[in-house]
CSV table of C-alpha atoms in Angstrom, one decimal:
chain,number,residue,atom,x,y,z
A,1,MET,CA,11.4,-29.7,1.3
A,2,SER,CA,10.5,-26.1,0.5
A,3,SER,CA,8.3,-25.5,-2.5
A,4,GLU,CA,11.0,-23.5,-4.4
A,5,ASN,CA,13.1,-26.8,-4.4
A,6,LEU,CA,10.3,-29.0,-5.7
A,7,PRO,CA,10.8,-30.5,-9.1
A,8,GLN,CA,8.6,-29.2,-11.8
A,9,SER,CA,6.3,-31.4,-13.7
A,10,THR,CA,6.2,-31.4,-17.6
A,11,GLU,CA,2.8,-29.6,-17.3
A,12,GLN,CA,4.3,-26.9,-15.2
A,13,GLN,CA,7.2,-26.4,-17.5
A,14,LEU,CA,4.9,-26.0,-20.5
A,15,ARG,CA,2.1,-23.9,-19.2
A,16,LYS,CA,2.2,-20.2,-18.8
A,17,PRO,CA,2.8,-19.0,-15.1
A,18,ARG,CA,-0.5,-18.3,-13.4
A,19,VAL,CA,-0.8,-15.0,-11.5
A,20,ALA,CA,-3.5,-14.7,-8.9
A,21,VAL,CA,-4.5,-11.0,-8.6
A,22,VAL,CA,-5.9,-10.6,-5.0
A,23,PHE,CA,-7.8,-7.5,-4.2
A,24,GLY,CA,-10.5,-5.8,-2.1
A,25,GLY,CA,-10.1,-6.7,1.5
A,26,ARG,CA,-11.4,-5.8,4.9
A,27,SER,CA,-9.9,-2.4,5.3
A,28,SER,CA,-11.4,1.0,4.6
A,29,GLU,CA,-9.3,1.1,1.4
A,30,HIS,CA,-11.5,-1.7,-0.2
A,31,GLY,CA,-12.7,0.4,-3.1
A,32,ILE,CA,-9.5,1.8,-4.2
A,33,SER,CA,-8.0,-1.8,-4.1
A,34,VAL,CA,-10.7,-2.8,-6.6
A,35,VAL,CA,-9.8,0.1,-8.7
A,36,THR,CA,-6.1,-0.8,-8.6
A,37,ALA,CA,-6.9,-4.5,-9.5
A,38,GLY,CA,-8.7,-3.4,-12.6
A,39,ALA,CA,-5.6,-1.4,-13.9
A,40,VAL,CA,-3.3,-4.3,-13.0
A,41,LEU,CA,-5.5,-6.9,-14.7
A,42,ASN,CA,-5.6,-4.6,-17.9
A,43,ALA,CA,-2.0,-4.4,-17.9
A,44,ILE,CA,-1.0,-8.1,-17.4
A,45,ASP,CA,0.4,-9.7,-20.7
A,46,ARG,CA,-2.0,-12.5,-21.3
A,47,THR,CA,0.3,-14.0,-23.9
A,48,LYS,CA,2.8,-14.6,-21.0
A,49,TYR,CA,0.5,-15.3,-18.1
A,50,ASP,CA,-2.7,-17.0,-17.0
A,51,VAL,CA,-4.6,-14.8,-14.6
A,52,LEU,CA,-7.0,-15.6,-11.8
A,53,PRO,CA,-8.8,-12.7,-10.2
A,54,ILE,CA,-9.7,-13.4,-6.5
A,55,GLY,CA,-11.5,-10.7,-4.5
A,56,ILE,CA,-11.8,-10.4,-0.8
A,57,THR,CA,-15.1,-9.1,0.4
A,58,THR,CA,-15.4,-6.5,3.2
A,59,ASP,CA,-16.3,-9.3,5.6
A,60,GLY,CA,-13.3,-11.4,4.7
A,61,ARG,CA,-14.7,-13.9,2.2
A,62,TRP,CA,-12.3,-14.9,-0.6
A,63,ALA,CA,-14.4,-14.9,-3.7
A,64,LEU,CA,-13.9,-16.1,-7.3
A,65,THR,CA,-14.6,-13.0,-9.4
A,66,ALA,CA,-15.1,-12.0,-12.9
A,67,ASP,CA,-12.1,-11.0,-14.9
A,68,ALA,CA,-13.7,-7.8,-15.9
A,69,PRO,CA,-11.4,-4.7,-15.4
A,70,GLU,CA,-14.0,-2.5,-17.1
A,71,ARG,CA,-16.3,-3.0,-14.0
A,72,MET,CA,-13.5,-1.9,-11.5
A,73,ALA,CA,-13.7,1.7,-12.2
A,74,ILE,CA,-15.0,4.6,-10.0
A,75,THR,CA,-18.4,5.5,-11.3
A,76,ASP,CA,-20.2,8.6,-10.5
A,77,ARG,CA,-17.9,9.2,-7.7
A,78,LYS,CA,-18.8,5.8,-6.2
A,79,MET,CA,-16.2,3.1,-5.5
A,80,PRO,CA,-16.6,-0.4,-6.9
A,81,ASP,CA,-16.6,-3.4,-4.5
A,82,VAL,CA,-16.0,-7.2,-4.6
A,83,ASP,CA,-19.5,-8.0,-3.9
A,84,GLN,CA,-20.4,-6.5,-7.3
A,85,LEU,CA,-17.9,-8.8,-9.0
A,86,ALA,CA,-18.2,-12.0,-7.1
A,87,GLU,CA,-19.5,-14.9,-9.2
A,88,SER,CA,-21.4,-16.4,-6.1
A,89,GLU,CA,-22.8,-14.8,-2.9
A,90,GLU,CA,-21.6,-17.9,-0.9
A,91,GLY,CA,-18.8,-19.6,-2.8
A,92,GLY,CA,-15.2,-19.2,-1.4
A,93,VAL,CA,-11.8,-19.7,-2.6
A,94,VAL,CA,-9.2,-21.4,-0.4
A,95,LEU,CA,-5.3,-21.4,-0.9
A,96,SER,CA,-3.6,-24.5,0.5
A,97,VAL,CA,-1.2,-23.7,3.3
A,98,ASP,CA,0.8,-26.8,2.4
A,99,PRO,CA,4.0,-25.5,0.9
A,100,GLY,CA,4.2,-28.7,-1.2
A,101,SER,CA,1.0,-27.5,-3.1
A,102,ARG,CA,0.1,-24.3,-4.5
A,103,GLU,CA,-3.5,-25.4,-5.4
A,104,VAL,CA,-6.4,-23.1,-5.2
A,105,VAL,CA,-9.8,-24.7,-4.3
A,106,TYR,CA,-13.2,-23.2,-4.8
A,107,SER,CA,-16.2,-24.5,-2.9
A,108,GLU,CA,-20.0,-23.6,-2.5
A,109,PRO,CA,-22.3,-25.0,0.1
A,110,GLY,CA,-23.7,-28.4,-0.9
A,111,SER,CA,-21.3,-28.7,-3.7
A,112,VAL,CA,-18.1,-30.9,-4.3
A,113,PRO,CA,-15.1,-28.6,-4.0
A,114,LYS,CA,-13.4,-27.8,-7.3
A,115,VAL,CA,-9.8,-27.6,-7.8
A,116,LEU,CA,-8.9,-24.5,-9.8
A,117,GLY,CA,-5.3,-25.5,-10.4
A,118,GLU,CA,-1.9,-24.2,-9.1
A,119,VAL,CA,-1.1,-20.6,-8.6
A,120,ASP,CA,2.6,-19.7,-9.3
A,121,VAL,CA,2.6,-16.1,-7.9
A,122,VAL,CA,0.3,-13.8,-6.1
A,123,PHE,CA,0.0,-10.1,-7.1
A,124,PRO,CA,-1.7,-8.6,-4.0
A,125,VAL,CA,-3.2,-5.2,-4.5
A,126,LEU,CA,-4.8,-5.1,-1.1
A,127,HIS,CA,-4.2,-1.6,0.7
A,128,GLY,CA,-4.4,-1.2,4.4
A,129,PRO,CA,-4.8,-3.8,7.2
A,130,TYR,CA,-5.5,-7.3,6.5
A,131,GLY,CA,-3.5,-7.2,3.3
A,132,GLU,CA,-0.8,-4.6,3.1
A,133,ASP,CA,0.3,-5.1,6.7
A,134,GLY,CA,2.2,-8.5,6.6
A,135,THR,CA,-1.0,-10.5,7.3
A,136,LEU,CA,-1.5,-11.9,3.7
A,137,GLN,CA,2.3,-12.0,3.2
A,138,GLY,CA,2.5,-14.3,6.1
A,139,LEU,CA,-0.3,-16.7,4.7
A,140,LEU,CA,1.7,-16.7,1.3
A,141,GLU,CA,5.0,-17.5,3.1
A,142,LEU,CA,3.1,-20.4,5.0
A,143,SER,CA,1.7,-21.6,1.5
A,144,GLY,CA,5.1,-21.3,-0.2
A,145,VAL,CA,3.7,-19.1,-2.9
A,146,PRO,CA,5.8,-16.2,-4.2
A,147,TYR,CA,4.2,-12.9,-4.3
A,148,VAL,CA,4.8,-9.3,-5.5
A,149,GLY,CA,6.2,-6.8,-3.1
A,150,ALA,CA,7.5,-6.6,0.4
A,151,GLY,CA,7.6,-9.4,2.9
A,152,VAL,CA,6.1,-9.8,6.4
A,153,LEU,CA,8.4,-7.5,8.2
A,154,ALA,CA,8.7,-4.8,5.8
A,155,SER,CA,5.0,-4.8,5.1
A,156,ALA,CA,4.2,-4.5,8.9
A,157,VAL,CA,6.6,-1.7,9.2
A,158,GLY,CA,5.4,0.1,6.3
A,159,GLN,CA,1.9,-0.1,7.6
A,160,ASP,CA,2.4,1.0,11.1
A,161,LYS,CA,3.4,4.7,11.0
A,162,GLU,CA,4.8,4.7,14.5
A,163,TYR,CA,7.1,1.9,13.9
A,164,MET,CA,8.1,3.1,10.4
A,165,LYS,CA,9.3,6.4,12.1
A,166,ARG,CA,11.1,4.5,14.7
A,167,VAL,CA,12.9,2.4,12.2
A,168,PHE,CA,13.8,5.5,10.0
A,169,THR,CA,15.0,7.3,13.1
A,170,SER,CA,17.3,4.5,13.9
A,171,PHE,CA,18.8,4.6,10.4
A,172,GLY,CA,19.4,8.3,10.6
A,173,LEU,CA,16.7,9.3,8.3
A,174,PRO,CA,15.1,12.7,8.9
A,175,VAL,CA,11.6,12.4,10.6
A,176,GLY,CA,9.2,15.2,11.5
A,177,PRO,CA,7.9,15.8,15.0
A,178,TYR,CA,5.0,13.4,16.1
A,179,VAL,CA,3.1,11.9,19.1
A,180,VAL,CA,1.6,8.4,19.3
A,181,VAL,CA,-1.5,7.6,21.3
A,182,ARG,CA,-2.1,3.9,21.8
A,183,PRO,CA,-5.5,2.4,22.5
A,184,ARG,CA,-4.9,1.6,26.1
A,185,GLU,CA,-3.9,5.1,26.9
A,186,TRP,CA,-6.9,6.6,25.2
A,187,ASP,CA,-9.2,4.3,26.9
A,188,ASN,CA,-7.9,4.6,30.4
A,189,ASP,CA,-6.8,8.2,30.4
A,190,PRO,CA,-8.1,10.3,27.6
A,191,GLN,CA,-7.6,13.5,29.6
A,192,GLY,CA,-4.0,12.8,29.9
A,193,ALA,CA,-3.7,12.0,26.1
A,194,ARG,CA,-5.3,15.3,25.3
A,195,LYS,CA,-3.0,17.1,27.6
A,196,ARG,CA,0.0,15.5,25.9
A,197,ILE,CA,-1.4,16.6,22.4
A,198,THR,CA,-1.9,20.0,23.5
A,199,GLU,CA,1.6,20.4,25.0
A,200,PHE,CA,2.8,19.0,21.8
A,201,ALA,CA,0.9,21.7,20.0
A,202,GLY,CA,2.4,24.2,22.4
A,203,GLU,CA,5.9,23.1,21.4
A,204,HIS,CA,5.4,22.8,17.7
A,205,GLY,CA,2.3,25.0,17.0
A,206,TRP,CA,-1.0,24.5,15.4
A,207,PRO,CA,-2.4,23.2,13.1
A,208,LEU,CA,-1.9,19.5,13.7
A,209,PHE,CA,-2.7,16.4,11.7
A,210,ILE,CA,-4.5,13.5,13.5
A,211,LYS,CA,-4.2,10.3,11.6
A,212,PRO,CA,-4.8,6.5,12.0
A,213,ALA,CA,-1.5,4.8,12.7
A,214,ARG,CA,-2.3,2.0,10.3
A,215,ALA,CA,-4.3,3.2,7.4
A,216,GLY,CA,-3.5,4.6,4.1
A,217,SER,CA,-4.7,6.6,1.0
A,218,SER,CA,-5.1,9.6,3.4
A,219,ILE,CA,-8.2,7.9,5.0
A,220,GLY,CA,-9.2,9.1,8.4
A,221,ILE,CA,-6.8,12.1,8.6
A,222,THR,CA,-8.0,15.5,9.8
A,223,LYS,CA,-6.2,18.7,9.9
A,224,VAL,CA,-6.9,20.5,13.3
A,225,ASP,CA,-6.5,24.1,13.6
A,226,ASP,CA,-7.0,24.4,17.4
A,227,ALA,CA,-8.0,22.4,20.4
A,228,SER,CA,-11.7,22.7,19.8
A,229,GLY,CA,-11.4,20.3,16.8
A,230,LEU,CA,-9.5,17.5,18.6
A,231,ASP,CA,-12.0,15.2,19.8
A,232,GLU,CA,-13.8,15.1,16.4
A,233,ALA,CA,-10.6,14.5,14.6
A,234,ILE,CA,-9.5,11.7,17.1
A,235,GLU,CA,-12.8,10.0,16.8
A,236,GLU,CA,-12.5,10.1,13.0
A,237,ALA,CA,-8.9,8.6,13.2
A,238,ARG,CA,-10.1,5.9,15.6
A,239,ARG,CA,-12.9,4.8,13.3
A,240,HIS,CA,-10.1,3.4,11.1
A,241,ASP,CA,-7.5,2.4,13.9
A,242,PRO,CA,-7.6,2.5,17.7
A,243,LYS,CA,-4.1,3.7,17.6
A,244,PHE,CA,-3.5,7.1,16.3
A,245,LEU,CA,-0.7,9.7,15.5
A,246,VAL,CA,-0.4,13.5,15.9
A,247,GLU,CA,1.8,15.3,13.5
A,248,SER,CA,2.9,18.9,13.3
A,249,LEU,CA,2.6,20.8,10.1
A,250,LEU,CA,5.8,20.8,8.1
A,251,ARG,CA,5.8,23.9,5.9
A,252,GLY,CA,7.3,23.2,2.6
A,253,ARG,CA,6.6,21.2,-0.6
A,254,GLU,CA,5.4,17.7,-0.9
A,255,ILE,CA,7.6,15.4,-2.8
A,256,GLU,CA,7.4,11.7,-3.9
A,257,CYS,CA,9.8,9.3,-5.2
A,258,GLY,CA,9.3,5.8,-6.5
A,259,VAL,CA,11.7,2.9,-5.9
A,260,LEU,CA,11.8,-0.3,-7.9
A,261,GLU,CA,14.0,-3.3,-7.5
A,262,PHE,CA,16.1,-4.3,-10.5
A,263,GLU,CA,18.5,-7.1,-10.9
A,264,ASP,CA,21.3,-5.0,-9.5
A,265,GLY,CA,19.3,-3.6,-6.6
A,266,PRO,CA,16.7,-0.9,-5.9
A,267,ARG,CA,16.7,2.3,-8.1
A,268,ALA,CA,14.7,5.6,-7.6
A,269,SER,CA,12.6,7.1,-10.1
A,270,VAL,CA,12.4,10.7,-11.0
A,271,PRO,CA,10.5,12.5,-8.1
A,272,ALA,CA,7.1,14.2,-8.4
A,273,GLU,CA,5.7,17.1,-6.5
A,274,ILE,CA,2.1,17.3,-5.1
A,275,PRO,CA,1.2,20.9,-5.5
A,276,PRO,CA,-1.3,22.6,-3.0
A,277,VAL,CA,-4.8,21.5,-3.8
A,278,THR,CA,-6.9,24.6,-3.6
A,279,SER,CA,-10.3,22.8,-3.5
A,280,HIS,CA,-9.0,20.6,-0.4
A,281,ASP,CA,-7.7,21.3,2.9
A,282,PHE,CA,-4.7,19.0,2.2
A,283,TYR,CA,-4.0,16.1,-0.2
A,284,ASP,CA,-6.8,13.8,1.2
A,285,PHE,CA,-8.6,10.8,-0.1
A,286,GLU,CA,-11.0,12.7,-2.3
A,287,ALA,CA,-8.5,14.9,-3.8
A,288,LYS,CA,-6.3,11.7,-4.6
A,289,TYR,CA,-9.0,9.5,-6.1
A,290,ILE,CA,-12.3,11.1,-6.6
A,291,ASP,CA,-11.2,14.5,-7.9
A,292,ALA,CA,-8.0,13.1,-9.5
A,293,ALA,CA,-5.8,16.1,-8.3
A,294,SER,CA,-2.8,15.7,-10.3
A,295,GLY,CA,0.9,16.0,-9.4
A,296,ILE,CA,3.9,17.3,-11.3
A,297,VAL,CA,6.1,14.7,-12.9
A,298,PRO,CA,9.1,15.3,-12.8
A,299,ALA,CA,9.2,17.6,-9.9
A,300,PRO,CA,10.9,20.9,-10.5
A,301,LEU,CA,13.9,20.4,-8.4
A,302,THR,CA,17.5,21.3,-8.7
A,303,ASP,CA,19.9,18.4,-9.8
A,304,GLU,CA,21.2,18.4,-6.2
A,305,GLU,CA,17.6,18.1,-4.6
A,306,THR,CA,16.7,15.4,-7.1
A,307,ALA,CA,19.7,13.2,-6.3
A,308,GLU,CA,19.2,13.8,-2.5
A,309,VAL,CA,15.5,12.7,-2.5
A,310,GLN,CA,16.4,9.7,-4.7
A,311,ARG,CA,19.2,8.7,-2.1
A,312,LEU,CA,16.8,9.0,0.8
A,313,ALA,CA,14.1,7.0,-1.0
A,314,VAL,CA,16.5,4.2,-1.7
A,315,ASP,CA,17.8,4.4,2.0
A,316,ALA,CA,14.2,4.2,3.4
A,317,PHE,CA,13.6,1.1,1.0
A,318,GLU,CA,16.7,-0.6,2.6
A,319,ALA,CA,16.1,0.6,6.2
A,320,ALA,CA,12.6,-1.2,6.1
A,321,SER,CA,14.0,-4.3,4.3
A,322,CYS,CA,11.6,-3.8,1.4
A,323,GLU,CA,11.4,-5.8,-1.6
A,324,GLY,CA,9.7,-5.1,-5.1
A,325,LEU,CA,8.4,-1.6,-4.8
A,326,VAL,CA,7.9,1.5,-2.6
A,327,ARG,CA,6.7,5.0,-2.9
A,328,ALA,CA,8.5,7.3,-0.5
A,329,ASP,CA,6.8,10.5,0.5
A,330,PHE,CA,8.8,13.6,1.7
A,331,PHE,CA,8.5,17.2,2.5
A,332,LEU,CA,11.0,19.6,1.2
A,333,THR,CA,10.8,22.1,4.1
A,334,ASP,CA,11.1,25.8,3.8
A,335,GLY,CA,14.5,25.5,5.5
A,336,GLY,CA,15.8,23.5,2.5
A,337,GLY,CA,16.1,19.9,4.0
A,338,PHE,CA,14.0,16.9,3.1
A,339,VAL,CA,12.0,15.1,5.8
A,340,ILE,CA,10.5,11.6,5.1
A,341,ASN,CA,6.9,11.4,5.9
A,342,GLU,CA,6.1,7.8,5.2
A,343,ILE,CA,6.6,4.9,2.7
A,344,ASN,CA,4.0,2.8,1.0
A,345,THR,CA,5.0,-0.8,0.3
A,346,LEU,CA,1.9,-1.1,-2.0
A,347,PRO,CA,1.5,2.3,-3.3
A,348,GLY,CA,-1.5,3.5,-5.3
A,349,PHE,CA,-1.4,1.7,-8.6
A,350,THR,CA,-4.3,3.0,-10.5
A,351,PRO,CA,-3.8,4.8,-13.9
A,352,ILE,CA,-3.7,8.1,-12.2
A,353,SER,CA,-1.5,7.1,-9.3
A,354,MET,CA,1.9,8.9,-8.9
A,355,TYR,CA,4.1,5.8,-8.6
A,356,PRO,CA,3.4,4.4,-12.2
A,357,ARG,CA,3.5,8.1,-13.5
A,358,MET,CA,6.9,8.5,-11.9
A,359,TRP,CA,8.2,5.3,-13.5
A,360,GLN,CA,6.6,6.2,-16.8
A,361,GLU,CA,8.5,9.3,-16.8
A,362,SER,CA,11.7,7.4,-15.9
A,363,GLY,CA,11.3,5.1,-18.9
A,364,VAL,CA,9.4,2.2,-17.5
A,365,SER,CA,5.8,1.8,-18.8
A,366,TYR,CA,2.8,0.6,-16.8
A,367,GLN,CA,3.0,-2.6,-18.5
A,368,GLU,CA,6.5,-3.2,-18.2
A,369,LEU,CA,6.3,-2.2,-14.4
A,370,VAL,CA,3.6,-4.8,-13.8
A,371,ASP,CA,5.8,-7.5,-15.7
A,372,ARG,CA,9.0,-6.6,-14.0
A,373,LEU,CA,7.2,-7.0,-10.6
A,374,ILE,CA,5.7,-10.3,-11.5
A,375,GLN,CA,9.1,-11.7,-12.8
A,376,ALA,CA,10.9,-10.4,-9.7
A,377,ALA,CA,8.4,-12.2,-7.5
A,378,LEU,CA,8.8,-15.4,-9.7
A,379,ASP,CA,12.6,-15.3,-9.3
A,380,ARG,CA,12.4,-14.6,-5.5
A,381,PRO,CA,12.1,-17.6,-3.1
A,382,THR,CA,9.7,-17.6,-0.2
A,383,GLY,CA,11.0,-18.2,3.3
A,384,LEU,CA,14.0,-16.6,5.0
A,385,ARG,CA,16.0,-14.7,2.5
């Protein structure tokens, strides 16, 4: 019997739903995930929900952490981390993989494990591999625990930029030129891979962007103006992912659009524009999170352009079989057409992030956004759907 069909006890019916906010993780986006968790914890309505913060350290330990959003902020340009918040240096949290039980157990060496009670829904705010890429979603599916956001397939597609582009292409969505270099190719024939990249540059022109295939928050991306900078850029990308992409520069405006699932299906927010960042070479990690470069919401587009980018954003959401939420990123090229760059199935969710700002401008406050995502997850069964 699946967990969604199990009869509820009187205690379950009377108590508030318990939300486990899971954050941190093993990826290079650990710090920004902690910042996101602080914002979400601040926004959850404690009169409606009980909250259990669970942090995952950079080495993969699930830790019981303080419910202290004020300690999860960027301070003096430094990112917070789970180790600073963990209640123990050794204690670990375990979620049952028995779909008939949603209990969370906490244990420390030399102590009797302690049952912390059942979790009704997980709000994962993990960015990047080992969290946003379908791995955590698979664990939650095995456990029979509902969760916020995309399922296993959509999360994996949304994380891997190669297969994301392949899916979009198959659905007729406009995608820019790119080249993929897989680990085996680079390890066995780096000279051949470089030749392929320079031939790509000869066809599409410099500069190029070298980026990890499965990372986000603009981490590991380098803009390369000529062949002399290739090796250093590739090394930087491969620090985060052995598979990397090469993309040509698309000249135009950067436009983003949020998608949120409502009872009648996905809807698009007003779009935003990311203006050129004069203090940075492009809209990189520091521009986004450290220097808090701001976008323009709503984007100064014509009614026709707004309608088109909203349509494409919802089409991308549907093409990847997404659930819950997505931020879709586009270029409005100098030629006048939109090209989709990527989607984020767990977009930046900090107070300055574009996704909440776009929905705020669309009439959905941050608190309402968080509540809507939790309620949608509680109403959606796990398993095939």
